[in-house]
Coordinates of C-alpha atoms in Angstrom, one line a residue:
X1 CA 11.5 -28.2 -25.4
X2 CA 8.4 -26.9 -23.1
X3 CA 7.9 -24.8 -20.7
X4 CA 4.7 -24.4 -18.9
X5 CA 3.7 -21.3 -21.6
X6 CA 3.6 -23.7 -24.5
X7 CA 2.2 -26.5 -22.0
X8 CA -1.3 -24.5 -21.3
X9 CA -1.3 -22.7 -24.7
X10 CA -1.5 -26.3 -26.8
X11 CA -4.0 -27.1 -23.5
X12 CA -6.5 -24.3 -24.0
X13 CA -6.5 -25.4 -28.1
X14 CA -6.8 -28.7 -27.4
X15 CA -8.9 -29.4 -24.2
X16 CA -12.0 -28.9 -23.3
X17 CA -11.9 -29.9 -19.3
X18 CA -9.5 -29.4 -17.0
X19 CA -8.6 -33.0 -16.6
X20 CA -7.8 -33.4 -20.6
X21 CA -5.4 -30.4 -19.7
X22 CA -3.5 -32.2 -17.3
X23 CA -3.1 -35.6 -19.2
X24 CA -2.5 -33.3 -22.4
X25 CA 0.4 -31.2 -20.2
X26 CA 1.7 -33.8 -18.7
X27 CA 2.1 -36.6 -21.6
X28 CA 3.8 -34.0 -23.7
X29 CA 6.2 -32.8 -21.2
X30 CA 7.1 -36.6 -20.4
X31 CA 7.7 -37.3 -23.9
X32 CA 9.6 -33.6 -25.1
X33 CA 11.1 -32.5 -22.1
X34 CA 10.0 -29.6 -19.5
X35 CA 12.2 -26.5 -18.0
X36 CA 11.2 -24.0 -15.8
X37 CA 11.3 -20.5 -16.4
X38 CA 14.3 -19.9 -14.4
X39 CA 15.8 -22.1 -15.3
X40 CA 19.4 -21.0 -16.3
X41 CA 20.0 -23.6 -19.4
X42 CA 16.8 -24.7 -20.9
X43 CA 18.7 -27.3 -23.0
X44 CA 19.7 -29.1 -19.7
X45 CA 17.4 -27.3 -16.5
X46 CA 18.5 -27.5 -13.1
X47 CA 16.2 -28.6 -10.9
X48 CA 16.3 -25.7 -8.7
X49 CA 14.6 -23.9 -11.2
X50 CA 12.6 -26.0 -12.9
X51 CA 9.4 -26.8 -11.3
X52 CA 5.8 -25.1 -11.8
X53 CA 2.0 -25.1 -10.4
X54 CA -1.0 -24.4 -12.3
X55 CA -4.7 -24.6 -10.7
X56 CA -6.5 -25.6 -13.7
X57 CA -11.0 -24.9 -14.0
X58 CA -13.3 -26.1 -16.5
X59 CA -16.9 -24.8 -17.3
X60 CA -18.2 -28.2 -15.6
X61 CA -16.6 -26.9 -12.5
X62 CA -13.8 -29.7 -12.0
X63 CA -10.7 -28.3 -10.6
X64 CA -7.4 -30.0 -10.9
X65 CA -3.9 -29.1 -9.4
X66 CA -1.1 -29.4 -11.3
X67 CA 2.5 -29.4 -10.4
X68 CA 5.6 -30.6 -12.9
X69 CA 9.3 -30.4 -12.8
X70 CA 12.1 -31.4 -14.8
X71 CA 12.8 -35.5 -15.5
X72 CA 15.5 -38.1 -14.6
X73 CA 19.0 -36.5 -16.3
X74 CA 17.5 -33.0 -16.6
X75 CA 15.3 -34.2 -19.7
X76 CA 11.6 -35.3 -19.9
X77 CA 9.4 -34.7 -16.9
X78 CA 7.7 -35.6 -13.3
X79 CA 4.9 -34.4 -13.1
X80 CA 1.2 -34.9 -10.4
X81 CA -2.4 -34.0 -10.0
X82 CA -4.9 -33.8 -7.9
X83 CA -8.8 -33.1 -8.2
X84 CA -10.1 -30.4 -5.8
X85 CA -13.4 -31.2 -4.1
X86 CA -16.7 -29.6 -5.4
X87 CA -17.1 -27.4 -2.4
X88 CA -13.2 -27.0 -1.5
X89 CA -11.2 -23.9 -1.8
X90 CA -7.2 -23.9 -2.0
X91 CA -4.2 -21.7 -2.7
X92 CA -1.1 -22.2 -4.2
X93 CA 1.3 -19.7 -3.2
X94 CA 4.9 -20.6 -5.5
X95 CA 5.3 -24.0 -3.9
X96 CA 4.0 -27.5 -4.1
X97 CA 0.7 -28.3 -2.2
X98 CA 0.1 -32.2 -3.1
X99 CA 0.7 -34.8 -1.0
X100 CA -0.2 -38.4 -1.0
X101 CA -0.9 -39.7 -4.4
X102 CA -3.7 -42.6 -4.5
X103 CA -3.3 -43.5 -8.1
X104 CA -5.5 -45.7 -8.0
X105 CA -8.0 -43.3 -8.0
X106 CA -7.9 -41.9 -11.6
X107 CA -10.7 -39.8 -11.2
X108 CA -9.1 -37.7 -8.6
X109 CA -5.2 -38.6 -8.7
X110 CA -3.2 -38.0 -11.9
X111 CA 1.0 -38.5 -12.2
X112 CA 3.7 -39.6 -14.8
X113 CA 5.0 -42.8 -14.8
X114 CA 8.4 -42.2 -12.8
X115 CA 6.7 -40.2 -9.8
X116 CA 7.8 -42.8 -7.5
X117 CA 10.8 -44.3 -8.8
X118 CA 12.7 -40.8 -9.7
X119 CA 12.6 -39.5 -6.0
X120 CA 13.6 -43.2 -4.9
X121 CA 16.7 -43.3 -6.9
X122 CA 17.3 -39.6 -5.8
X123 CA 17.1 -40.4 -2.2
X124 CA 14.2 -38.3 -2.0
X125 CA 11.7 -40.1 -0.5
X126 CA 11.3 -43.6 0.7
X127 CA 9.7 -46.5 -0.6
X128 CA 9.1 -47.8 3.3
X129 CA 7.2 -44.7 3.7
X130 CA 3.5 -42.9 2.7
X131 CA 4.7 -41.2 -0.5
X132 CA 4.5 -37.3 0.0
X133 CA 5.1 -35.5 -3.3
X134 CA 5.5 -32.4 -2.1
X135 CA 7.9 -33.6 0.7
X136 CA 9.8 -35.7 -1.9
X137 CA 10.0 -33.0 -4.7
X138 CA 9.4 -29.5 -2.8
X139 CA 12.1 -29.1 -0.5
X140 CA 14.2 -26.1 -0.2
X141 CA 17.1 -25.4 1.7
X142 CA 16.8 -24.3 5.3
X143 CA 16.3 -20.2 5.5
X144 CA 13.9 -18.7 7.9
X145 CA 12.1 -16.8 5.5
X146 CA 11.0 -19.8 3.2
X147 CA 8.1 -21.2 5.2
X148 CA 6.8 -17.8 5.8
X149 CA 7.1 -16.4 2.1
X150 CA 4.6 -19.2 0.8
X151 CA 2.8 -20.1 4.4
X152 CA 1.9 -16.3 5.6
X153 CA 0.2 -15.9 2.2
X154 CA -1.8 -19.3 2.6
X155 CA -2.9 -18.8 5.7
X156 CA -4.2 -15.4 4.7
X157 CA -6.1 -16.5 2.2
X158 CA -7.8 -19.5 3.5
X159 CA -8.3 -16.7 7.2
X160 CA -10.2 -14.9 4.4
X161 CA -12.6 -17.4 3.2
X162 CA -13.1 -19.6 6.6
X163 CA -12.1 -17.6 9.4
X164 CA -14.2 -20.1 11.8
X165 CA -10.3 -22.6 11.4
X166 CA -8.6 -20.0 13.2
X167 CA -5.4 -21.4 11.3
X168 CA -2.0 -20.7 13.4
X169 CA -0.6 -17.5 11.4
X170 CA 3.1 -18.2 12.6
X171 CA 3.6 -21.9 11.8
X172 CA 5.0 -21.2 8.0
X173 CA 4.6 -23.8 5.3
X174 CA 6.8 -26.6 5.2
X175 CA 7.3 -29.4 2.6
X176 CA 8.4 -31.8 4.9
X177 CA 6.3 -31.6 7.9
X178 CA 2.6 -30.6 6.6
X179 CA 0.8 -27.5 8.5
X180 CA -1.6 -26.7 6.6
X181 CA -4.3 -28.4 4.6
X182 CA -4.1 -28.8 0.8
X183 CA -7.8 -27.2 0.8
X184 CA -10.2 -25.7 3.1
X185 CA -14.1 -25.9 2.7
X186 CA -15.5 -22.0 2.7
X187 CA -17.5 -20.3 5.4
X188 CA -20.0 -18.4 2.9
X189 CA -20.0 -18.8 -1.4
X190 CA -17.0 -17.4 -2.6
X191 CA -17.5 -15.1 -5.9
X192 CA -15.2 -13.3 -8.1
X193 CA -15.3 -10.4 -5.7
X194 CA -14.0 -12.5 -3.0
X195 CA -10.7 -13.5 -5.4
X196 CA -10.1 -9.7 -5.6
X197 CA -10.1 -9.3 -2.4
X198 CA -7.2 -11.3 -1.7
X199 CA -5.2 -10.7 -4.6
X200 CA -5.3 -7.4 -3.5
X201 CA -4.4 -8.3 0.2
X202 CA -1.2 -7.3 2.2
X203 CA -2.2 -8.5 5.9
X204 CA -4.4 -5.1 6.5
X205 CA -5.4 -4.8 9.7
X206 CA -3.3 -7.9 11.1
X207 CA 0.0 -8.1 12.9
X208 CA 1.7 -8.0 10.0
X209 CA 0.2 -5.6 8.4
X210 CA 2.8 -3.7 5.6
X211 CA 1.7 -0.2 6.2
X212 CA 2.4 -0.4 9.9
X213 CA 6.1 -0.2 11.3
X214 CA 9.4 2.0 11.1
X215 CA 9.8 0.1 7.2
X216 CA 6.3 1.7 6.0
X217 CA 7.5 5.3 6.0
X218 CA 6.3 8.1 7.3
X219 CA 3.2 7.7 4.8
X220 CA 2.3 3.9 5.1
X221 CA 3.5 2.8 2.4
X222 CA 3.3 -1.2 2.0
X223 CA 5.7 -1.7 -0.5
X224 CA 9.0 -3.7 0.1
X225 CA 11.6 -3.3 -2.4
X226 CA 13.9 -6.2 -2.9
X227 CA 16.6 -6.9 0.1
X228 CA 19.5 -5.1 1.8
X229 CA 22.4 -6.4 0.4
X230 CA 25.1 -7.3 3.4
X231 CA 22.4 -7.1 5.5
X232 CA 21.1 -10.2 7.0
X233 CA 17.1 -9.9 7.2
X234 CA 13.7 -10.4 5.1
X235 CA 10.7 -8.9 4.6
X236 CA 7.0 -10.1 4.9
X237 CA 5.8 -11.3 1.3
X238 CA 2.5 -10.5 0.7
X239 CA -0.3 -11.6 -1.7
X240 CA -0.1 -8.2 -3.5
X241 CA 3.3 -6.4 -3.8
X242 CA 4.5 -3.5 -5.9
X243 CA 6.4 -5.9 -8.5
X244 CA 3.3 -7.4 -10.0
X245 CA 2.6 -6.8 -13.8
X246 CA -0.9 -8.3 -13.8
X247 CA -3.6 -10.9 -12.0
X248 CA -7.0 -12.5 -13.3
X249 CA -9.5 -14.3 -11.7
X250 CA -11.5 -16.7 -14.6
X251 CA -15.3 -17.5 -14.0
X252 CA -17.0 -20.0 -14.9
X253 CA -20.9 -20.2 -15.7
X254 CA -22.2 -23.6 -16.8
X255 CA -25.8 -22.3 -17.6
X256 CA -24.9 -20.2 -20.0
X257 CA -23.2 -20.5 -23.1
X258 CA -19.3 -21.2 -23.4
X259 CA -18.2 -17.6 -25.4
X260 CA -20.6 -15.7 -22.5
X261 CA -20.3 -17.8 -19.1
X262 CA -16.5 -18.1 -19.3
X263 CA -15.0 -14.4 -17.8
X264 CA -11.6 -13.4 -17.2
X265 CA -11.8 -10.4 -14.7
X266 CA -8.0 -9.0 -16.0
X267 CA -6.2 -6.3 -13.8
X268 CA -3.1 -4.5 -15.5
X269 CA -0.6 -3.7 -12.4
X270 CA -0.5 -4.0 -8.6
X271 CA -4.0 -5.8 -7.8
X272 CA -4.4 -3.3 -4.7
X273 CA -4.2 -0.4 -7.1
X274 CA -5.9 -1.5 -10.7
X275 CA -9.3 -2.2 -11.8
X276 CA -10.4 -6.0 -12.9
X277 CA -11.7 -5.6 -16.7
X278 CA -14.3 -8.4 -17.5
X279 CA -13.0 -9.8 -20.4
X280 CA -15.6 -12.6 -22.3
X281 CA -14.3 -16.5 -23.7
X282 CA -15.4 -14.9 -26.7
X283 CA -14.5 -12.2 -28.0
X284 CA -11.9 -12.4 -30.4
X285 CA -10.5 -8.5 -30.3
X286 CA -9.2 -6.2 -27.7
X287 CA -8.5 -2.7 -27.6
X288 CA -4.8 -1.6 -28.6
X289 CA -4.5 0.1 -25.2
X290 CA -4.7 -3.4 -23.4
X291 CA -2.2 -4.9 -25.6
X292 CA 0.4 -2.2 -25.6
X293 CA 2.6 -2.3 -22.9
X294 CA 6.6 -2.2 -22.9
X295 CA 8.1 -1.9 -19.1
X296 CA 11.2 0.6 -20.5
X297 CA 9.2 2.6 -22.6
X298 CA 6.8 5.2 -20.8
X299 CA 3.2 5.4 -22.7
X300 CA 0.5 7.2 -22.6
X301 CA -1.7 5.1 -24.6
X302 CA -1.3 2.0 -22.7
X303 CA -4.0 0.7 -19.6
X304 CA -0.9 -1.2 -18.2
X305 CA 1.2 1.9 -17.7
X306 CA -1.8 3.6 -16.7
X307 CA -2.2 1.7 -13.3
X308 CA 1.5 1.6 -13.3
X309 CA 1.6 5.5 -13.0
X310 CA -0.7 6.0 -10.8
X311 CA 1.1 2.9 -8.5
X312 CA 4.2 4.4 -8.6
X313 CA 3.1 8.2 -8.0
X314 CA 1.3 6.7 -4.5
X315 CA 4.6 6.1 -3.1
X316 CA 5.6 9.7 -2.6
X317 CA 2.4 10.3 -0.2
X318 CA 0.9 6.9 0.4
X319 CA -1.5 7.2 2.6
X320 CA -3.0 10.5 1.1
X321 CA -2.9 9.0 -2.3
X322 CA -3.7 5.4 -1.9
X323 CA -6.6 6.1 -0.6
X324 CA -7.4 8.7 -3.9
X325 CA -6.9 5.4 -5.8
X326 CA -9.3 3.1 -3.6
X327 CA -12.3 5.7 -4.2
X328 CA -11.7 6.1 -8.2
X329 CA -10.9 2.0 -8.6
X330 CA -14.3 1.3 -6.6
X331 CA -16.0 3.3 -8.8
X332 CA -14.5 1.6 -12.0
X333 CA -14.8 -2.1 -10.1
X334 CA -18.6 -1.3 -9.6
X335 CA -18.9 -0.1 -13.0
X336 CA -17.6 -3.3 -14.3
X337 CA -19.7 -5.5 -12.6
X338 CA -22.8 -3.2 -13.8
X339 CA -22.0 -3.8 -17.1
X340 CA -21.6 -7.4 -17.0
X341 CA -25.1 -7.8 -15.3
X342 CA -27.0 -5.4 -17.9
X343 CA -25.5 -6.5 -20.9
X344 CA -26.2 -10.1 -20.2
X345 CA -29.8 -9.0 -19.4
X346 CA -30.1 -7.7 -22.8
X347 CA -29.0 -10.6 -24.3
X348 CA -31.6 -12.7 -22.6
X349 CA -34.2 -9.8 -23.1
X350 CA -33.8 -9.4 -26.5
X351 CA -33.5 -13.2 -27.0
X352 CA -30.4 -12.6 -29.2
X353 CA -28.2 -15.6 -30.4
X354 CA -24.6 -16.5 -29.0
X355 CA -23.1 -14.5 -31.8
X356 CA -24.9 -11.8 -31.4
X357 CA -24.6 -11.3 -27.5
X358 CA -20.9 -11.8 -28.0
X359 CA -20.1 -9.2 -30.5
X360 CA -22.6 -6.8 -27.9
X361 CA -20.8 -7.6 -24.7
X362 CA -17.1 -7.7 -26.7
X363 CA -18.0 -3.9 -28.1
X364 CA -19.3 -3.1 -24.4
X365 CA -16.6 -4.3 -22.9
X366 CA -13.7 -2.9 -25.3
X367 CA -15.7 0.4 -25.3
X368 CA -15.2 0.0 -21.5
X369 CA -11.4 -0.3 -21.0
X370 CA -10.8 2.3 -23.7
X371 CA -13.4 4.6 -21.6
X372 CA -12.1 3.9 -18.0
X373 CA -7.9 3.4 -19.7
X374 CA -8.7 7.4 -20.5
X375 CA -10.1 8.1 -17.4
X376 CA -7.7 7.1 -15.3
X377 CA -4.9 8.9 -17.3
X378 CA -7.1 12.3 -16.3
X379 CA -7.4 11.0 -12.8
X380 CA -3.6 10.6 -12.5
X381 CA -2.8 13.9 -14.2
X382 CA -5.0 15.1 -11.2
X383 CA -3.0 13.4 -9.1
X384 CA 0.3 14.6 -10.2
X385 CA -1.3 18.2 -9.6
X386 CA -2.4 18.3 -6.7
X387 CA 0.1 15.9 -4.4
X388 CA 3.4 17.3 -5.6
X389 CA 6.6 19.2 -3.8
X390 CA 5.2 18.1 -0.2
X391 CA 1.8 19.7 -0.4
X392 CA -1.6 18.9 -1.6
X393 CA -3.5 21.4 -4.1
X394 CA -7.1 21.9 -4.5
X395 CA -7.5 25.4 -6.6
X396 CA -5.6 28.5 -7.2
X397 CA -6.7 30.9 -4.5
X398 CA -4.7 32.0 -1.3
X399 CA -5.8 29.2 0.6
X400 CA -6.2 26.3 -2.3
X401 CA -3.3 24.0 -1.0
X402 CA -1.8 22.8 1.9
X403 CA 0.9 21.7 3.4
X404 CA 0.5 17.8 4.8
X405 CA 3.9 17.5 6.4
X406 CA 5.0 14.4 8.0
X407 CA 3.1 12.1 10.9
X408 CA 4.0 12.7 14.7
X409 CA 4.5 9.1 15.1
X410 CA 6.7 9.0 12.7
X411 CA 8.5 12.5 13.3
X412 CA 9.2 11.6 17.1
X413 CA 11.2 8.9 16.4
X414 CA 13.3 10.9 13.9
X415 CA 16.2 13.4 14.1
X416 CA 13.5 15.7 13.6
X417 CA 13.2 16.1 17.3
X418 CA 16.7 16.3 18.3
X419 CA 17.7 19.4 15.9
X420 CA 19.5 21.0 16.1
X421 CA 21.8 18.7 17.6
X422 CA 25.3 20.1 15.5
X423 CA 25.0 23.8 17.0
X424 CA 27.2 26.2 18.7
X425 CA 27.2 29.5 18.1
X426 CA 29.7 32.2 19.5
X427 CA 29.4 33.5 22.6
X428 CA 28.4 37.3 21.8
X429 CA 25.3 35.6 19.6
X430 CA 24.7 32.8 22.2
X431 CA 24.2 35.9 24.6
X432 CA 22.2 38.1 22.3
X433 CA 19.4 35.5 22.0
X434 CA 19.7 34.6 25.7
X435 CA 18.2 38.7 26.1
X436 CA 15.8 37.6 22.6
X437 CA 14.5 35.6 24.5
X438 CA 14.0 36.9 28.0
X439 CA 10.4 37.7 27.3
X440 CA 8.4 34.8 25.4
X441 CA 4.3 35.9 26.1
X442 CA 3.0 32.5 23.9
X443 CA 5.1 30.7 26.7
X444 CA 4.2 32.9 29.8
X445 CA 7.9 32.8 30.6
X446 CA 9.8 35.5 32.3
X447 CA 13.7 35.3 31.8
X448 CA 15.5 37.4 34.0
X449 CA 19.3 37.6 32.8
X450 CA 22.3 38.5 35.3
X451 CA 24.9 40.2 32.9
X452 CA 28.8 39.4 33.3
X453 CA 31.3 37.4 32.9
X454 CA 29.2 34.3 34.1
X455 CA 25.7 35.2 33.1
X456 CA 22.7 33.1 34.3
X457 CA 19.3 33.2 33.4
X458 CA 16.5 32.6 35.3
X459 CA 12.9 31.4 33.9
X460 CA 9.6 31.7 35.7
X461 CA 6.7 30.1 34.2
X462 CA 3.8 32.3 34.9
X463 CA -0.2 31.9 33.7
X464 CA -1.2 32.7 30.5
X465 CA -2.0 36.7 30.7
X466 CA 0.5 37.6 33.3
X467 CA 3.2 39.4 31.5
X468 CA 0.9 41.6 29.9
X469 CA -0.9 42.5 33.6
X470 CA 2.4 43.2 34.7
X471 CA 3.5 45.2 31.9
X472 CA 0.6 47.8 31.9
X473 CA 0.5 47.5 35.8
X474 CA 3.9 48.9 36.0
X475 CA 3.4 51.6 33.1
X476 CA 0.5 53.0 35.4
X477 CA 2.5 52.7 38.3
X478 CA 4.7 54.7 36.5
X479 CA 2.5 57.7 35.8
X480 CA 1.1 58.1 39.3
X481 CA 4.4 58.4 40.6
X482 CA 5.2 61.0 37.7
X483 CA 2.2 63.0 38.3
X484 CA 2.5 62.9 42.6
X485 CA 5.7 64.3 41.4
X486 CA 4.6 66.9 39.3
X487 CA 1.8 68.2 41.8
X488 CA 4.6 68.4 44.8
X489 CA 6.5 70.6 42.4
X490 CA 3.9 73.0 41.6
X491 CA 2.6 73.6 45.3
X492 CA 6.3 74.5 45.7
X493 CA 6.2 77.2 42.6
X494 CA 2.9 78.7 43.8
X495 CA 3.7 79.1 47.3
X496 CA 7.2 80.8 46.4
X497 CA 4.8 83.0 44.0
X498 CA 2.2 84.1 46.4
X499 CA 5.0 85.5 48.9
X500 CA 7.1 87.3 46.0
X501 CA 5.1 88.4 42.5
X502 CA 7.0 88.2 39.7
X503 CA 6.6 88.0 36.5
X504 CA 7.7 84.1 36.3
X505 CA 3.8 83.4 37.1
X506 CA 2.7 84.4 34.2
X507 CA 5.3 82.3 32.4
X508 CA 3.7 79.7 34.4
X509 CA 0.8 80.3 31.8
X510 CA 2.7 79.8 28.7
X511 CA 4.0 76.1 29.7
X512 CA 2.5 72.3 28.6
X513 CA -0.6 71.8 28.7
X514 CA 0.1 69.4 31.8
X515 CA 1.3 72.5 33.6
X516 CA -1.6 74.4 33.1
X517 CA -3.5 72.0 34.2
X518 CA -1.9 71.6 37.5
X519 CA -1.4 75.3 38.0
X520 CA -5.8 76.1 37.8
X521 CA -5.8 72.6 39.9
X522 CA -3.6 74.8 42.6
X523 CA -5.3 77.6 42.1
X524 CA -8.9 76.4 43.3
X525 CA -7.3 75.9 46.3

């Protein structure tokens, strides 16, 4: 009859800690069935499917862990909890994290009634040995990418907030055979900040980093889509991927009052790519934008498809783009943490009453999304402007774009360096831009081509500077030899003249200019 949606809904009317949630969960579930959400019949679940884990806070900052799956017969429920310490910090990355139960200990150790006995009968576990719950109800079937897909993602996360462990990055997670600890005590505080951090992590600037590597693209691009079918292979799963529809991180604040200190920082879309909206315990409205959202229907009045857009329009140039995003959701992330701080400091300046400071930080904080929902509509107009058909535009003049082209690294090991490899042209235009090319100045090549039947052609590389030396050289070479020439000729003409006048020396007169010139030269002699 329940699945965990209904389970923390009747919770968060009911309950006012975190461990009343669990007992209230839990009891209901034993008594009215649970099924997981994939599971394929809900009237009888398979246990493959059927399983869940919530990490449950209250404003007295008790932390519980909660894990449940379907009962004995595919009805009722198993279910177990465990209290995280004051100063511990943990992760739960879609498996099971518990392990010994000492229920005995009620104020830290919580489980239904048939914990033991239903992984007994099962052949699950032992009753000779420790009792493991996550060993007993968490195993999977052998495949080399299940420890990684939830163990990479907890060891990043607990390398974030206490790097000092220097935890073993390649050791996976597995359910029988523990490798790393249910929780880890932090290094520094850890804050809200600190949550979006790794939410929005996909092993940067690690070995196994996503925008690295042949399967990032030319542009860096992190995301991994689904698998190759027939293809035997997986890919790294990391904390935030392209499929996710939203996160949260919830503070809690238990000097102040509930409808104030309790914050849900809300992020529509990949958590690397959206902004985290401070949303108070509160407030009892939100703006339409928020709530509007349908995955097969594109909208332009919607925060959700907003960030979605802008997501999805990154992928044609990540790196370019990406990092356009990172500066405008800064911006907005700042903002939103401004505007928590100064409209709790009115509250408390003007003294107002819960009621009051609720209905001023619920109209802030609407006004907000509404605000930065628009802006970011105009921001990815701008985007679709200016990175579009393989360039990037910045105005309309002559030189207001560019064209950003593809990475070397990327290029060189491409086809793009062996082209043309399918190319053979006939013979008569195979020789024609053999003599094309004899002469190549950029190069300082000479080409010297022997003509016939089995032409060759010889290159000299030469220094920049030399063809053109050689060039005029020759020209002037040229004219002295012209001029030497002409000189000889006209000693000749004026001697023949001087030993029989004719009239042909006067003719002499009428003749180029070069001529003349020669003939006074002769003259003065």
């Amino acid at each position: 009859l329940l699945s965990i949606n209904e389970l923390s809904r009747i919770a968060l009317e009911r309950c006012d800690t975190s461990v009343c949630a669990v007992k209230t969960m839990g009891t209901l579930a034993e008594e009215y069935g649970f099924y997981g959400e994939y599971s394929d019949n809900p009237s009888k679940p398979g246990y493959g499917g059927s399983s869940e884990a919530l990490i449950i806070a209250d404003k007295f900052q008790h932390v519980w862990i909660f894990h449940i799956l379907t009962g004995a017969h595919n009805s009722g429920a198993v279910w177990a909890a465990q209290r995280l310490g004051d100063d511990q910090f943990t992760i739960v990355p879609n498996t099971f994290v518990i392990r010994t139960l000492n229920l005995t200990d009620s104020a830290n150790y919580l489980a239904s009634s048939n914990v033991h006995s239903f992984a007994y009968a099962q052949g699950w576990a032992s009753p000779s040995e420790p009792f493991d719950f996550t060993a007993a109800y968490g195993f999977a079937a052998p495949a080399s990418n299940k420890p990684l897909y939830g163990g990479r993602r907890m060891w990043r996360a607990y390398d974030v907030v206490v790097p000092s462990l220097g935890l073993d990055p390649d050791v996976g997670f597995h359910a029988r055979v523990p490798t790393y600890p249910l929780s880890v005590k932090p290094d520094t505080l850890v804050s809200p900040a600190t949550i979006v951090r790794i939410f929005s992590d996909y092993y940067q600037n690690t070995s196994y980093d996503l925008t690295k590597g042949m399967a990032a693209g030319p542009f860096h691009d992190p995301a991994r889509y689904s698998y190759a079918k027939g293809v035997q292979g997986a890919w790294e799963r990391s904390i935030s991927i392209h499929r996710m529809v939203h996160s949260f991180v919830l503070q809690t604040r238990p000097n102040m009052a509930d409808a104030i200190g309790g914050v849900a920082w809300y992020a529509q879309g990949v958590p690397a790519d959206s902004v985290y909206f401070p949303i108070s315990c509160g407030q009892t409205t939100l703006p339409t934008v928020f709530n509007q959202a349908i995955r097969s229907k594109f909208d332009t009045e919607s925060t959700w498809w907003a960030f979605q857009f802008t997501t999805n329009w990154a992928h044609l140039r990540y790196d370019l783009i990406h990092h356009e995003i990172q500066v405008q959701r800064i911006k907005y992330t700042t903002l939103a943490r401004e505007l928590q701080q100064s409209t709790e400091a009115t509250c408390r300046s003007r003294n107002l009453s819960t009621s009051d400071c609720v209905a001023l930080v619920e109209s802030a904080y609407n006004e907000f999304i509404v605000t930065t929902t628009n802006a970011w509509w105009q921001f990815a107009w701008r985007l679709v402007s200016s990175f579009n058909a393989g360039y990037e535009f910045f105005n309309e003049s002559a030189t207001g774009g560019r064209s950003i082209g593809y990475p070397a690294d990327w290029a060189n090991q491409t086809e793009y360096v062996l082209y043309p490899q399918h190319y053979h042209p006939p013979a008569q235009v195979a020789a024609e831009e053999n003599r094309t090319a004899a002469m190549d100045p950029d190069t300082g090549v000479l080409s010297i081509v022997v003509g016939g039947s089995s032409a060759q052609l010889e290159a000299f590389y030469l220094p920049s500077g030399f063809l053109l030396g050689f060039v005029c050289g020759t020209m002037s070479l040229s004219l002295v030899v012209a001029a030497v020439a002409l000189v000889s000729r006209v000693r000749q003409e004026v001697s023949s003249t001087k030993s029989t006048p004719s009239k042909e020396a006067v003719v002499s007169k009428d003749c180029k200019v070069e001529l003349a010139f020669n003939v006074v030269e002769v003259e003065a002699v």
